[in-house]
Amino acid sequence: MVDFIRLIRNENMKIYRRLRTWIMFAIMLIIPLGISLGAMALEADPDMWFFSYLEAEVVLSLITIFAVIIAADSVAGEFSTGTIKLLLIRPWSRSKILLSKYVSLLLFMLFFTVSLLLFTLLVNGVLFGSNGEYTYPNQGSRSYIVYLLSYYGLNLIQIIVTVTMAFMISTVFRSSALAIGLSIFLLLGGNMMAALLSLLDKPWVDYVLFMNYGLSTYVSGGTPIPDRPFGFSLAVLAGYYVIFIALSWCVFRRRDVAA
Amino acid sequence: MLDLQTGGTEPVVRLLNVTKRIGNRTIIDNLTFDVPPGEVFGFLGPNGSGKTTTIRMMVGLMRMTSGEILIRGRSIRTEYEAAVRQVGAIVENPEMYKYLTGYQNLLHYARMIPGIPRKRIDEVVELVGLTARIHDKVKTYSLGMRQRLGVAQAILHRPALLILDEPTNGLDPAGIRELRDYLRHLAKHEGTTVFVSSHLLSEMELMCDRVAIIQAGKLIDVRLIHGGAENGGKAEVLFEVDRPDAAAEALGGAVLRAESGGIVVSAGREEAADINARLVAAGVRVYGIRTVTKSLEDQFLEVTGGGRIG
């Protein structure tokens, strides 16, 4: 176990010792800061909870894109630079090496998300404070922080599925460009496809991955697919997740490395 | 002369009927040979003959279609972790993480094997002569420096077997010389078995104790270098004469072959003088006597039939 933590530290080193990671981090902080400063100039009576929620929506999609970039590069990058050869000829099974990469990826995502949450709360708290009048849609008896945390949590599930898909594409096709391109295309095009597909009156439509995105609507009382329960969407995403993971591990374990 | 421990000691590497097929092409065809311990073992073949594929199978990067590779008795297929722990390798170019420093790269590999203290990293850095630049990013390194860093990561854990694929690629003559001396040192003083592949014949001749030659995925020959003494000090000697036919007749069956302008016989130093006397006595005019040394290159071209791409 201790030895496995050393593998994760290696993967972390490969993420955080790169300038690009810190540029992403800076972008992620500058955008909500900009929104808040802009609001301070324009809005008469801004509220910290409203802006924390608004900015979360914007920056969570940025985190998705950044995490997809890191995921896409994670395995494919080692192949394209040839470092995969020196990485694999160590006394570690390929499964564990892949797992260390995946874990470091999830940690990266968690680190970015938690930093964002704390940062927006801090900035908006200091700049605006709460005016006590604003309530979230369908907030009921829930406190602001519980509501906000649920929103983050639901989004995080969705981000994990997307990032795992990028990780799978990266592992199977060994191309960072393809993994980034395809994941982002599916992410952006997914919404459009979902809108089009929902016009079709076919039972399989509900099982398409992107039809079940938008888990976070649950926080305000909705579900991703109007006439399906929340658990259905969760189960469909879980099904895709298992497939992505199984594909990644099967292919990575068996592949001949000829890079 | 080297002490070649051929008898009694277990081979460090055993390849048993190793075959690799991709589609219906046979890349490696039934390769079987042993690498004895403590030697610098050369793996020689023209481009595309399957050297790198064989090395990839030896370190588990590629699967064998059939056959078995044992490293100190451990199967690379069924006991991968135990087998590969004894191996340090550079496969093709030493590709490192360019955005990390040399030291961080070494730390990365050191973390993957338990029981490598930081002191060992410093020691290895010193050994390969990178101390001054080790905290610089690898992207600023020259090819020679990367090669040194590659050697450093390969010997970090003091492997019993060091595998280097085309290690002299991109090195200048001084670098090649240094690497050669270092490999010889490892084999002689630390008992490390070194397995080097190359298509540079002259290089192998200087570096190795023994050479396996492959072509088109088949093992052609395994032979000792510095093996002249094996023939009891005899060498091929060319006598330049005016009438090769008459000379051959005078010497009877001792002649290996007649060439234009001379004959070739197998003879030691004293015998050569005797043969000369006999030729002169037979009335053959001798213009010159010289030994025909066959370099590895000649042998190589001879056994591979001119080195066509297989």
Coordinates of C-alpha atoms in Angstrom, one line a residue:
Chain A
M1 CA 0.0 0.0 0.0
V2 CA 2.8 2.4 1.0
D3 CA 4.5 1.4 -2.2
F4 CA 1.4 2.2 -4.2
I5 CA 1.2 5.6 -2.7
R6 CA 4.7 6.2 -4.2
L7 CA 3.3 5.4 -7.6
I8 CA 0.5 8.0 -7.1
R9 CA 3.1 10.5 -6.0
N10 CA 4.9 9.9 -9.3
E11 CA 1.8 10.6 -11.2
N12 CA 1.1 13.7 -9.2
M13 CA 4.6 14.9 -9.9
K14 CA 3.9 14.5 -13.6
I15 CA 0.7 16.6 -13.3
Y16 CA 1.8 19.4 -10.9
R17 CA 5.4 19.9 -12.1
R18 CA 4.0 21.2 -15.4
L19 CA 3.3 24.8 -16.0
R20 CA 0.1 24.1 -17.9
T21 CA -1.5 22.8 -14.7
W22 CA -0.9 26.0 -12.9
I23 CA -2.1 28.1 -15.9
M24 CA -5.4 26.1 -15.8
F25 CA -5.5 26.7 -12.0
A26 CA -5.0 30.5 -12.5
I27 CA -7.7 30.6 -15.2
M28 CA -10.1 28.8 -12.9
L29 CA -9.6 31.4 -10.2
I30 CA -9.5 34.5 -12.4
I31 CA -12.9 33.8 -14.0
P32 CA -15.1 33.8 -10.9
L33 CA -13.0 36.7 -9.5
G34 CA -13.8 38.6 -12.6
I35 CA -17.5 37.8 -12.4
S36 CA -17.6 38.9 -8.8
L37 CA -15.8 42.1 -9.4
G38 CA -18.0 42.9 -12.4
A39 CA -21.1 42.2 -10.2
M40 CA -19.8 44.5 -7.5
A41 CA -19.7 47.4 -10.1
L42 CA -23.1 46.6 -11.6
E43 CA -25.4 45.0 -9.1
A44 CA -27.2 47.0 -6.5
D45 CA -27.5 44.4 -3.8
P46 CA -25.4 41.3 -4.7
D47 CA -25.6 38.1 -2.6
M48 CA -22.7 35.8 -1.9
W49 CA -24.9 32.6 -2.3
F50 CA -26.3 33.7 -5.6
F51 CA -22.9 34.4 -7.0
S52 CA -21.2 31.3 -5.6
Y53 CA -23.9 29.3 -7.4
L54 CA -23.6 31.2 -10.6
E55 CA -19.9 31.0 -10.7
A56 CA -19.9 27.3 -9.8
E57 CA -21.9 26.6 -13.0
V58 CA -19.3 28.4 -15.1
V59 CA -16.2 27.0 -13.5
L60 CA -17.4 23.4 -13.2
S61 CA -17.5 23.2 -16.9
L62 CA -14.0 24.7 -17.1
I63 CA -12.9 22.0 -14.6
T64 CA -14.4 19.4 -16.8
I65 CA -12.4 20.6 -19.8
F66 CA -9.2 20.8 -17.7
A67 CA -9.7 17.4 -16.2
V68 CA -10.4 16.0 -19.7
I69 CA -7.1 17.5 -20.9
I70 CA -5.2 15.9 -18.1
A71 CA -7.0 12.6 -18.5
A72 CA -6.4 12.6 -22.3
D73 CA -2.7 13.2 -21.8
S74 CA -2.3 10.8 -19.0
V75 CA -1.8 7.6 -20.9
A76 CA -1.6 8.8 -24.5
G77 CA 1.1 11.3 -23.6
E78 CA 3.3 8.5 -22.2
F79 CA 2.9 6.7 -25.5
S80 CA 3.6 9.6 -27.8
T81 CA 6.7 10.6 -25.9
G82 CA 7.9 7.0 -25.6
T83 CA 8.2 7.3 -21.8
I84 CA 5.7 4.4 -21.5
K85 CA 8.5 2.0 -22.1
L86 CA 10.6 3.0 -19.2
L87 CA 7.5 3.3 -17.0
L88 CA 6.2 -0.2 -17.7
I89 CA 9.5 -2.1 -17.2
R90 CA 9.3 -1.8 -13.4
P91 CA 8.2 -4.5 -10.9
W92 CA 4.6 -3.3 -11.1
S93 CA 1.7 -4.9 -12.9
R94 CA 0.2 -2.8 -15.7
S95 CA -3.1 -2.7 -13.9
K96 CA -1.6 -1.0 -10.9
I97 CA 0.3 1.5 -13.0
L98 CA -3.0 2.4 -14.8
L99 CA -4.7 2.6 -11.4
S100 CA -2.1 5.1 -10.1
K101 CA -2.8 7.3 -13.1
Y102 CA -6.5 7.1 -12.6
V103 CA -6.3 7.9 -8.9
S104 CA -4.1 10.9 -9.5
L105 CA -6.6 12.1 -12.1
L106 CA -9.5 11.9 -9.6
L107 CA -7.3 13.6 -7.0
F108 CA -6.6 16.4 -9.5
M109 CA -10.3 16.9 -10.1
L110 CA -11.1 16.9 -6.5
F111 CA -8.3 19.4 -5.7
F112 CA -9.6 21.8 -8.4
T113 CA -13.2 21.4 -7.3
V114 CA -12.6 21.9 -3.6
S115 CA -10.3 24.9 -4.3
L116 CA -12.9 26.5 -6.5
L117 CA -15.6 26.0 -3.9
L118 CA -13.5 27.5 -1.1
F119 CA -12.3 30.3 -3.4
T120 CA -15.7 31.4 -4.6
L121 CA -17.2 31.3 -1.1
L122 CA -14.3 33.3 0.2
V123 CA -14.3 35.9 -2.5
N124 CA -18.1 36.4 -2.5
G125 CA -18.3 36.3 1.3
V126 CA -15.7 39.0 1.6
L127 CA -17.0 41.2 -1.3
F128 CA -20.8 40.8 -0.7
G129 CA -21.8 38.8 2.3
S130 CA -25.3 37.4 2.5
N131 CA -28.3 39.8 2.3
G132 CA -30.5 37.1 3.8
E133 CA -33.3 37.6 1.2
Y134 CA -32.0 35.4 -1.7
T135 CA -33.1 31.8 -1.7
Y136 CA -32.1 29.0 -4.1
P137 CA -34.8 27.5 -6.3
N138 CA -36.7 24.9 -4.3
Q139 CA -34.3 25.3 -1.4
G140 CA -36.9 24.4 1.2
S141 CA -35.4 23.9 4.6
R142 CA -32.0 23.1 3.3
S143 CA -29.2 25.5 4.3
Y144 CA -27.3 27.4 1.7
I145 CA -24.1 25.4 2.1
V146 CA -25.9 22.0 2.0
Y147 CA -27.7 23.1 -1.2
L148 CA -24.4 24.3 -2.8
L149 CA -22.6 21.2 -1.7
S150 CA -25.3 19.0 -3.3
Y151 CA -25.0 20.9 -6.5
Y152 CA -21.2 20.4 -6.5
G153 CA -21.5 16.7 -5.7
L154 CA -24.0 16.0 -8.5
N155 CA -21.8 17.8 -10.9
L156 CA -18.8 15.9 -9.7
I157 CA -20.5 12.6 -10.5
Q158 CA -21.0 13.8 -14.1
I159 CA -17.4 15.1 -14.4
I160 CA -16.1 11.7 -13.2
V161 CA -18.0 10.0 -16.0
T162 CA -16.8 12.4 -18.6
V163 CA -13.2 12.2 -17.4
T164 CA -13.3 8.4 -17.3
M165 CA -14.5 8.5 -20.9
A166 CA -11.5 10.7 -21.9
F167 CA -9.2 8.4 -19.9
M168 CA -10.6 5.4 -21.8
I169 CA -10.2 7.0 -25.2
S170 CA -6.6 8.0 -24.2
T171 CA -5.8 4.5 -23.2
V172 CA -7.5 2.7 -26.1
F173 CA -6.4 5.0 -28.9
R174 CA -3.1 6.3 -27.4
S175 CA -3.7 9.7 -28.9
S176 CA -4.1 12.8 -26.7
A177 CA -5.5 14.9 -29.5
L178 CA -8.2 12.3 -30.3
A179 CA -9.0 11.9 -26.6
I180 CA -9.3 15.7 -26.0
G181 CA -11.1 16.3 -29.2
L182 CA -13.6 13.5 -29.0
S183 CA -14.4 14.1 -25.3
I184 CA -15.0 17.8 -25.8
F185 CA -17.0 17.2 -28.9
L186 CA -19.2 14.8 -27.1
L187 CA -19.5 17.2 -24.2
L188 CA -20.6 20.1 -26.4
G189 CA -22.4 18.1 -29.0
G190 CA -24.0 15.9 -26.4
N191 CA -26.4 18.6 -25.3
M192 CA -27.5 19.2 -28.9
M193 CA -27.8 15.5 -29.6
A194 CA -29.8 15.1 -26.4
A195 CA -32.2 17.9 -27.5
L196 CA -32.6 16.2 -30.9
L197 CA -32.9 12.7 -29.6
S198 CA -35.5 13.7 -27.1
L199 CA -37.8 14.5 -30.1
L200 CA -37.6 10.8 -31.0
D201 CA -40.2 8.6 -29.4
K202 CA -38.0 5.5 -29.0
P203 CA -37.3 3.6 -25.8
W204 CA -33.5 3.4 -26.4
V205 CA -33.1 7.1 -26.4
D206 CA -33.3 7.2 -22.6
Y207 CA -30.2 5.0 -22.4
V208 CA -28.0 7.4 -24.4
L209 CA -25.2 8.7 -22.2
F210 CA -25.9 12.4 -22.7
M211 CA -29.6 12.1 -22.2
N212 CA -28.8 11.4 -18.6
Y213 CA -26.4 14.3 -18.1
G214 CA -27.7 17.3 -16.1
L215 CA -27.9 15.4 -12.8
S216 CA -27.6 18.7 -11.0
T217 CA -31.2 19.7 -11.9
Y218 CA -32.1 17.2 -9.1
V219 CA -31.0 19.8 -6.5
S220 CA -33.9 22.0 -7.6
G221 CA -36.3 19.1 -7.8
G222 CA -35.9 18.0 -11.5
T223 CA -34.4 14.9 -13.1
P224 CA -32.3 14.6 -16.3
I225 CA -35.1 12.9 -18.2
P226 CA -38.4 14.3 -17.2
D227 CA -40.5 11.1 -16.9
R228 CA -37.7 8.9 -15.5
P229 CA -36.7 8.9 -11.8
F230 CA -33.3 10.3 -10.7
G231 CA -32.1 6.7 -9.9
F232 CA -32.5 5.7 -13.5
S233 CA -30.1 8.3 -14.8
L234 CA -27.7 7.5 -12.1
A235 CA -27.8 3.8 -13.0
V236 CA -27.3 4.5 -16.7
L237 CA -24.2 6.7 -15.9
A238 CA -22.9 3.9 -13.7
G239 CA -23.3 1.4 -16.5
Y240 CA -21.3 3.6 -18.9
Y241 CA -18.7 4.1 -16.1
V242 CA -18.2 0.4 -15.7
I243 CA -17.8 -0.1 -19.4
F244 CA -15.2 2.8 -19.7
I245 CA -13.2 1.3 -16.8
A246 CA -13.4 -2.2 -18.1
L247 CA -12.3 -1.2 -21.6
S248 CA -9.4 0.9 -20.3
W249 CA -8.0 -1.9 -18.1
C250 CA -8.5 -4.7 -20.6
V251 CA -6.8 -2.9 -23.4
F252 CA -4.0 -1.5 -21.3
R253 CA -3.1 -4.8 -19.8
R254 CA -3.0 -6.7 -23.0
R255 CA -1.4 -4.2 -25.4
D256 CA 1.9 -4.7 -27.0
V257 CA 4.0 -1.6 -26.5
A258 CA 5.7 -0.8 -29.8
A259 CA 5.8 3.0 -29.4
Chain B
M1 CA 42.0 -12.5 -21.6
L2 CA 38.5 -12.8 -20.2
D3 CA 37.3 -15.4 -17.9
L4 CA 34.3 -16.8 -19.7
Q5 CA 32.2 -18.6 -17.1
T6 CA 30.4 -20.8 -19.5
G7 CA 30.2 -24.1 -17.6
G8 CA 28.5 -24.6 -14.2
T9 CA 26.9 -21.2 -13.9
E10 CA 23.2 -20.6 -14.5
P11 CA 22.5 -18.4 -17.5
V12 CA 21.1 -15.0 -16.5
V13 CA 18.7 -15.0 -19.5
R14 CA 17.3 -18.0 -21.3
L15 CA 15.3 -17.7 -24.4
L16 CA 13.5 -20.9 -25.2
N17 CA 11.8 -21.2 -28.6
V18 CA 10.6 -17.7 -28.6
T19 CA 8.3 -16.9 -31.4
K20 CA 6.4 -13.7 -32.2
R21 CA 3.8 -13.6 -34.9
I22 CA 1.9 -10.5 -35.9
G23 CA -0.9 -11.4 -38.2
N24 CA 0.6 -14.1 -40.3
R25 CA 4.0 -12.6 -40.4
T26 CA 6.6 -14.3 -38.2
I27 CA 8.7 -11.5 -36.7
I28 CA 10.7 -13.7 -34.4
D29 CA 11.2 -17.3 -35.3
N30 CA 11.9 -19.9 -32.7
L31 CA 14.8 -18.0 -31.0
T32 CA 16.7 -20.1 -28.5
F33 CA 19.9 -19.0 -26.7
D34 CA 21.4 -18.4 -23.3
V35 CA 23.2 -15.4 -21.9
P36 CA 25.9 -16.5 -19.5
P37 CA 26.4 -14.4 -16.4
G38 CA 29.0 -11.6 -16.1
E39 CA 29.4 -11.2 -19.8
V40 CA 28.8 -8.3 -22.2
F41 CA 26.6 -10.1 -24.7
G42 CA 26.0 -8.6 -28.1
F43 CA 22.9 -9.0 -30.0
L44 CA 23.7 -8.2 -33.6
G45 CA 21.5 -8.0 -36.7
P46 CA 20.7 -5.8 -39.6
N47 CA 18.0 -3.2 -39.3
G48 CA 14.6 -4.9 -39.1
S49 CA 15.9 -8.2 -38.1
G50 CA 13.9 -8.3 -34.9
K51 CA 16.4 -7.1 -32.3
T52 CA 14.2 -4.5 -30.7
T53 CA 11.2 -6.9 -30.8
T54 CA 13.2 -9.5 -28.9
I55 CA 14.2 -7.0 -26.3
R56 CA 10.7 -5.8 -25.9
M57 CA 9.6 -9.4 -25.2
M58 CA 12.5 -9.8 -22.7
V59 CA 11.2 -6.9 -20.7
G60 CA 7.5 -7.7 -21.0
L61 CA 6.6 -4.8 -23.3
M62 CA 5.4 -7.3 -25.9
R63 CA 3.9 -10.7 -25.5
M64 CA 5.4 -13.8 -27.0
T65 CA 3.3 -15.8 -29.4
S66 CA 4.9 -18.9 -28.0
G67 CA 8.1 -19.9 -26.1
E68 CA 9.5 -18.7 -22.8
I69 CA 11.9 -16.2 -21.5
L70 CA 13.5 -16.8 -18.1
I71 CA 15.5 -14.1 -16.3
R72 CA 17.5 -15.8 -13.5
G73 CA 15.0 -18.6 -13.7
R74 CA 11.9 -16.4 -13.4
S75 CA 9.4 -16.4 -16.2
I76 CA 8.7 -13.0 -17.7
R77 CA 5.2 -14.2 -18.6
T78 CA 4.1 -15.8 -15.3
E79 CA 6.3 -14.1 -12.7
Y80 CA 6.7 -10.7 -14.4
E81 CA 7.3 -8.6 -11.3
A82 CA 9.9 -10.9 -9.9
A83 CA 11.6 -11.3 -13.3
V84 CA 11.7 -7.7 -14.3
R85 CA 13.0 -6.5 -10.9
Q86 CA 16.4 -7.9 -11.9
V87 CA 16.4 -6.0 -15.1
G88 CA 17.5 -2.5 -15.9
A89 CA 16.9 -1.4 -19.5
I90 CA 16.9 1.3 -22.1
V91 CA 14.6 0.3 -25.0
E92 CA 15.5 2.3 -28.1
N93 CA 16.1 5.9 -27.1
P94 CA 16.1 6.9 -23.5
E95 CA 12.9 8.9 -23.4
M96 CA 12.5 10.8 -20.2
Y97 CA 10.0 13.3 -18.9
K98 CA 11.3 16.4 -20.6
Y99 CA 9.4 18.8 -18.3
L100 CA 11.0 17.3 -15.2
T101 CA 14.6 17.7 -14.1
G102 CA 17.0 14.8 -14.5
Y103 CA 16.9 14.3 -10.7
Q104 CA 13.1 14.2 -10.7
N105 CA 13.2 11.6 -13.4
L106 CA 15.5 9.5 -11.4
L107 CA 13.4 10.0 -8.3
H108 CA 10.4 8.8 -10.3
Y109 CA 12.0 5.5 -11.2
A110 CA 13.5 5.1 -7.7
R111 CA 10.1 5.4 -6.2
M112 CA 8.9 2.4 -8.3
I113 CA 11.3 0.0 -6.6
P114 CA 11.4 -0.3 -2.9
G115 CA 14.6 0.2 -1.0
I116 CA 16.4 2.7 -3.1
P117 CA 17.7 5.5 -0.8
R118 CA 18.3 9.0 -2.0
K119 CA 22.0 8.4 -1.5
R120 CA 21.9 5.8 -4.3
I121 CA 20.5 8.4 -6.7
D122 CA 23.3 10.8 -5.9
E123 CA 25.8 7.9 -6.3
V124 CA 24.4 7.0 -9.7
V125 CA 24.4 10.6 -10.9
E126 CA 28.0 10.9 -9.9
L127 CA 28.8 7.7 -11.7
V128 CA 27.3 8.8 -15.0
G129 CA 28.9 12.2 -14.7
L130 CA 25.7 14.3 -14.6
T131 CA 26.2 16.0 -11.2
A132 CA 26.5 19.5 -12.6
R133 CA 23.3 19.4 -14.7
I134 CA 21.1 17.0 -12.8
H135 CA 18.8 19.7 -11.5
D136 CA 18.2 21.1 -15.0
K137 CA 15.1 20.2 -17.0
V138 CA 15.7 17.2 -19.3
K139 CA 14.5 19.3 -22.3
T140 CA 17.8 21.3 -22.0
Y141 CA 19.9 18.1 -22.2
S142 CA 21.9 17.0 -25.2
L143 CA 21.4 13.6 -26.6
G144 CA 24.6 12.4 -24.9
M145 CA 23.3 13.6 -21.6
R146 CA 20.0 11.9 -22.1
Q147 CA 21.8 8.7 -22.8
R148 CA 23.7 9.1 -19.6
L149 CA 20.5 9.7 -17.7
G150 CA 19.1 6.6 -19.4
V151 CA 22.0 4.6 -18.1
A152 CA 21.5 6.1 -14.7
Q153 CA 17.8 5.0 -14.4
A154 CA 18.7 1.6 -15.7
I155 CA 21.4 0.9 -13.0
L156 CA 19.6 2.6 -10.1
H157 CA 18.5 -0.7 -8.5
R158 CA 21.7 -2.6 -9.3
P159 CA 20.1 -5.0 -11.7
A160 CA 21.7 -8.4 -12.4
L161 CA 20.9 -7.8 -16.1
L162 CA 21.3 -4.6 -18.0
I163 CA 19.7 -4.4 -21.4
L164 CA 20.6 -1.7 -23.7
D165 CA 19.1 -1.3 -27.1
E166 CA 21.4 0.4 -29.6
P167 CA 23.2 2.3 -26.8
T168 CA 25.7 4.1 -29.0
N169 CA 23.1 5.8 -31.1
G170 CA 23.7 9.5 -31.1
L171 CA 26.8 9.3 -29.0
D172 CA 30.1 11.0 -30.2
P173 CA 33.2 8.9 -30.3
A174 CA 34.3 9.9 -26.8
G175 CA 30.9 9.1 -25.5
I176 CA 31.0 5.7 -27.1
R177 CA 34.4 5.0 -25.7
E178 CA 33.3 6.0 -22.3
L179 CA 30.1 3.8 -22.4
R180 CA 32.1 0.9 -23.6
D181 CA 34.6 1.2 -20.8
Y182 CA 31.8 1.6 -18.3
L183 CA 29.9 -1.5 -19.5
R184 CA 33.1 -3.6 -19.4
H185 CA 33.6 -2.3 -15.9
L186 CA 30.1 -3.3 -14.8
A187 CA 30.5 -6.8 -16.2
K188 CA 34.0 -7.3 -14.8
H189 CA 33.7 -5.7 -11.3
E190 CA 30.1 -5.7 -10.4
G191 CA 29.2 -9.0 -12.1
T192 CA 26.4 -7.3 -14.0
T193 CA 25.4 -9.1 -17.2
V194 CA 25.1 -6.7 -20.0
F195 CA 23.0 -7.4 -23.1
V196 CA 23.5 -4.9 -25.9
S197 CA 21.9 -4.8 -29.3
S198 CA 23.5 -3.1 -32.2
H199 CA 23.8 -3.1 -36.0
L200 CA 27.3 -1.5 -35.6
L201 CA 29.6 -4.5 -36.0
S202 CA 32.8 -2.8 -35.2
E203 CA 31.3 -1.5 -32.0
M204 CA 30.2 -4.9 -30.9
E205 CA 33.6 -6.3 -31.6
L206 CA 35.2 -3.9 -29.2
M207 CA 32.5 -4.2 -26.5
C208 CA 31.3 -7.7 -26.3
D209 CA 32.6 -11.1 -25.1
R210 CA 30.0 -13.0 -27.1
V211 CA 27.7 -12.1 -29.9
A212 CA 24.4 -13.6 -31.1
I213 CA 23.6 -12.8 -34.7
I214 CA 20.1 -12.7 -35.9
Q215 CA 18.6 -12.1 -39.2
A216 CA 15.0 -12.0 -40.3
G217 CA 14.0 -13.1 -36.8
K218 CA 16.1 -16.3 -36.9
L219 CA 19.2 -17.0 -34.8
I220 CA 22.1 -17.4 -37.2
D221 CA 25.0 -17.9 -34.9
V222 CA 26.3 -17.3 -31.4
R223 CA 30.1 -16.8 -31.3
L224 CA 32.8 -15.7 -29.0
I225 CA 34.8 -12.6 -29.8
H226 CA 38.5 -12.6 -29.1
G227 CA 38.1 -16.2 -30.1
G228 CA 41.3 -16.5 -32.2
A229 CA 43.0 -18.7 -29.6
E230 CA 40.3 -21.3 -30.1
N231 CA 42.0 -22.6 -33.3
G232 CA 45.3 -23.3 -31.4
G233 CA 46.8 -20.0 -32.5
K234 CA 46.3 -20.8 -36.2
A235 CA 45.2 -18.2 -38.6
E236 CA 44.5 -18.0 -42.2
V237 CA 47.7 -17.0 -44.0
L238 CA 47.8 -15.7 -47.6
F239 CA 50.9 -16.4 -49.7
E240 CA 51.2 -14.2 -52.7
V241 CA 52.8 -16.4 -55.4
D242 CA 53.3 -16.3 -59.1
R243 CA 51.7 -19.7 -59.8
P244 CA 48.9 -20.6 -57.3
D245 CA 48.3 -24.0 -59.0
A246 CA 51.9 -25.1 -58.6
A247 CA 51.9 -23.8 -55.1
A248 CA 48.8 -25.8 -54.2
E249 CA 50.3 -28.9 -55.7
A250 CA 53.5 -28.5 -53.7
L251 CA 51.6 -28.2 -50.4
G252 CA 49.1 -31.0 -51.0
G253 CA 45.9 -30.9 -49.1
A254 CA 46.9 -28.2 -46.7
V255 CA 45.6 -25.4 -48.9
L256 CA 42.2 -23.9 -47.9
R257 CA 41.6 -22.1 -51.2
A258 CA 43.4 -20.7 -54.1
E259 CA 42.8 -17.0 -54.9
S260 CA 44.0 -15.0 -57.8
G261 CA 47.6 -14.3 -57.2
G262 CA 47.9 -16.5 -54.1
I263 CA 46.9 -19.3 -51.9
V264 CA 45.4 -19.4 -48.4
V265 CA 46.4 -21.9 -45.8
S266 CA 45.6 -22.4 -42.1
A267 CA 48.9 -22.1 -40.3
G268 CA 50.6 -20.9 -37.1
R269 CA 53.7 -18.7 -37.0
E270 CA 56.3 -21.5 -37.4
E271 CA 54.3 -23.4 -39.9
A272 CA 54.1 -20.4 -42.1
A273 CA 57.8 -20.2 -42.3
D274 CA 58.0 -24.0 -43.1
I275 CA 55.4 -23.6 -45.9
N276 CA 57.4 -20.7 -47.3
A277 CA 60.5 -22.9 -47.4
R278 CA 58.6 -25.7 -49.2
L279 CA 57.2 -23.3 -51.7
V280 CA 60.6 -21.8 -52.5
A281 CA 62.1 -25.4 -52.7
A282 CA 59.3 -26.2 -55.2
G283 CA 60.4 -23.3 -57.4
V284 CA 57.4 -21.1 -56.6
R285 CA 58.1 -17.4 -56.2
V286 CA 56.7 -15.9 -53.0
Y287 CA 56.0 -12.2 -53.1
G288 CA 54.4 -11.8 -49.8
I289 CA 53.0 -13.5 -46.7
R290 CA 50.3 -12.1 -44.5
T291 CA 47.6 -13.3 -42.2
V292 CA 44.1 -12.8 -43.3
T293 CA 42.2 -11.4 -40.2
K294 CA 38.5 -11.8 -40.5
S295 CA 36.8 -9.0 -38.7
L296 CA 33.4 -9.5 -37.2
E297 CA 32.0 -7.5 -40.0
D298 CA 33.3 -10.1 -42.6
Q299 CA 31.9 -12.9 -40.5
F300 CA 28.6 -11.0 -40.1
L301 CA 28.2 -10.3 -43.8
E302 CA 29.2 -13.9 -44.5
V303 CA 26.6 -15.4 -42.2
T304 CA 23.8 -13.0 -43.0
G305 CA 24.5 -13.2 -46.7
G306 CA 25.3 -9.6 -47.2
G307 CA 22.9 -8.1 -44.8
R308 CA 19.7 -7.8 -46.9
I309 CA 16.8 -6.5 -45.0
G310 CA 14.9 -9.5 -43.7

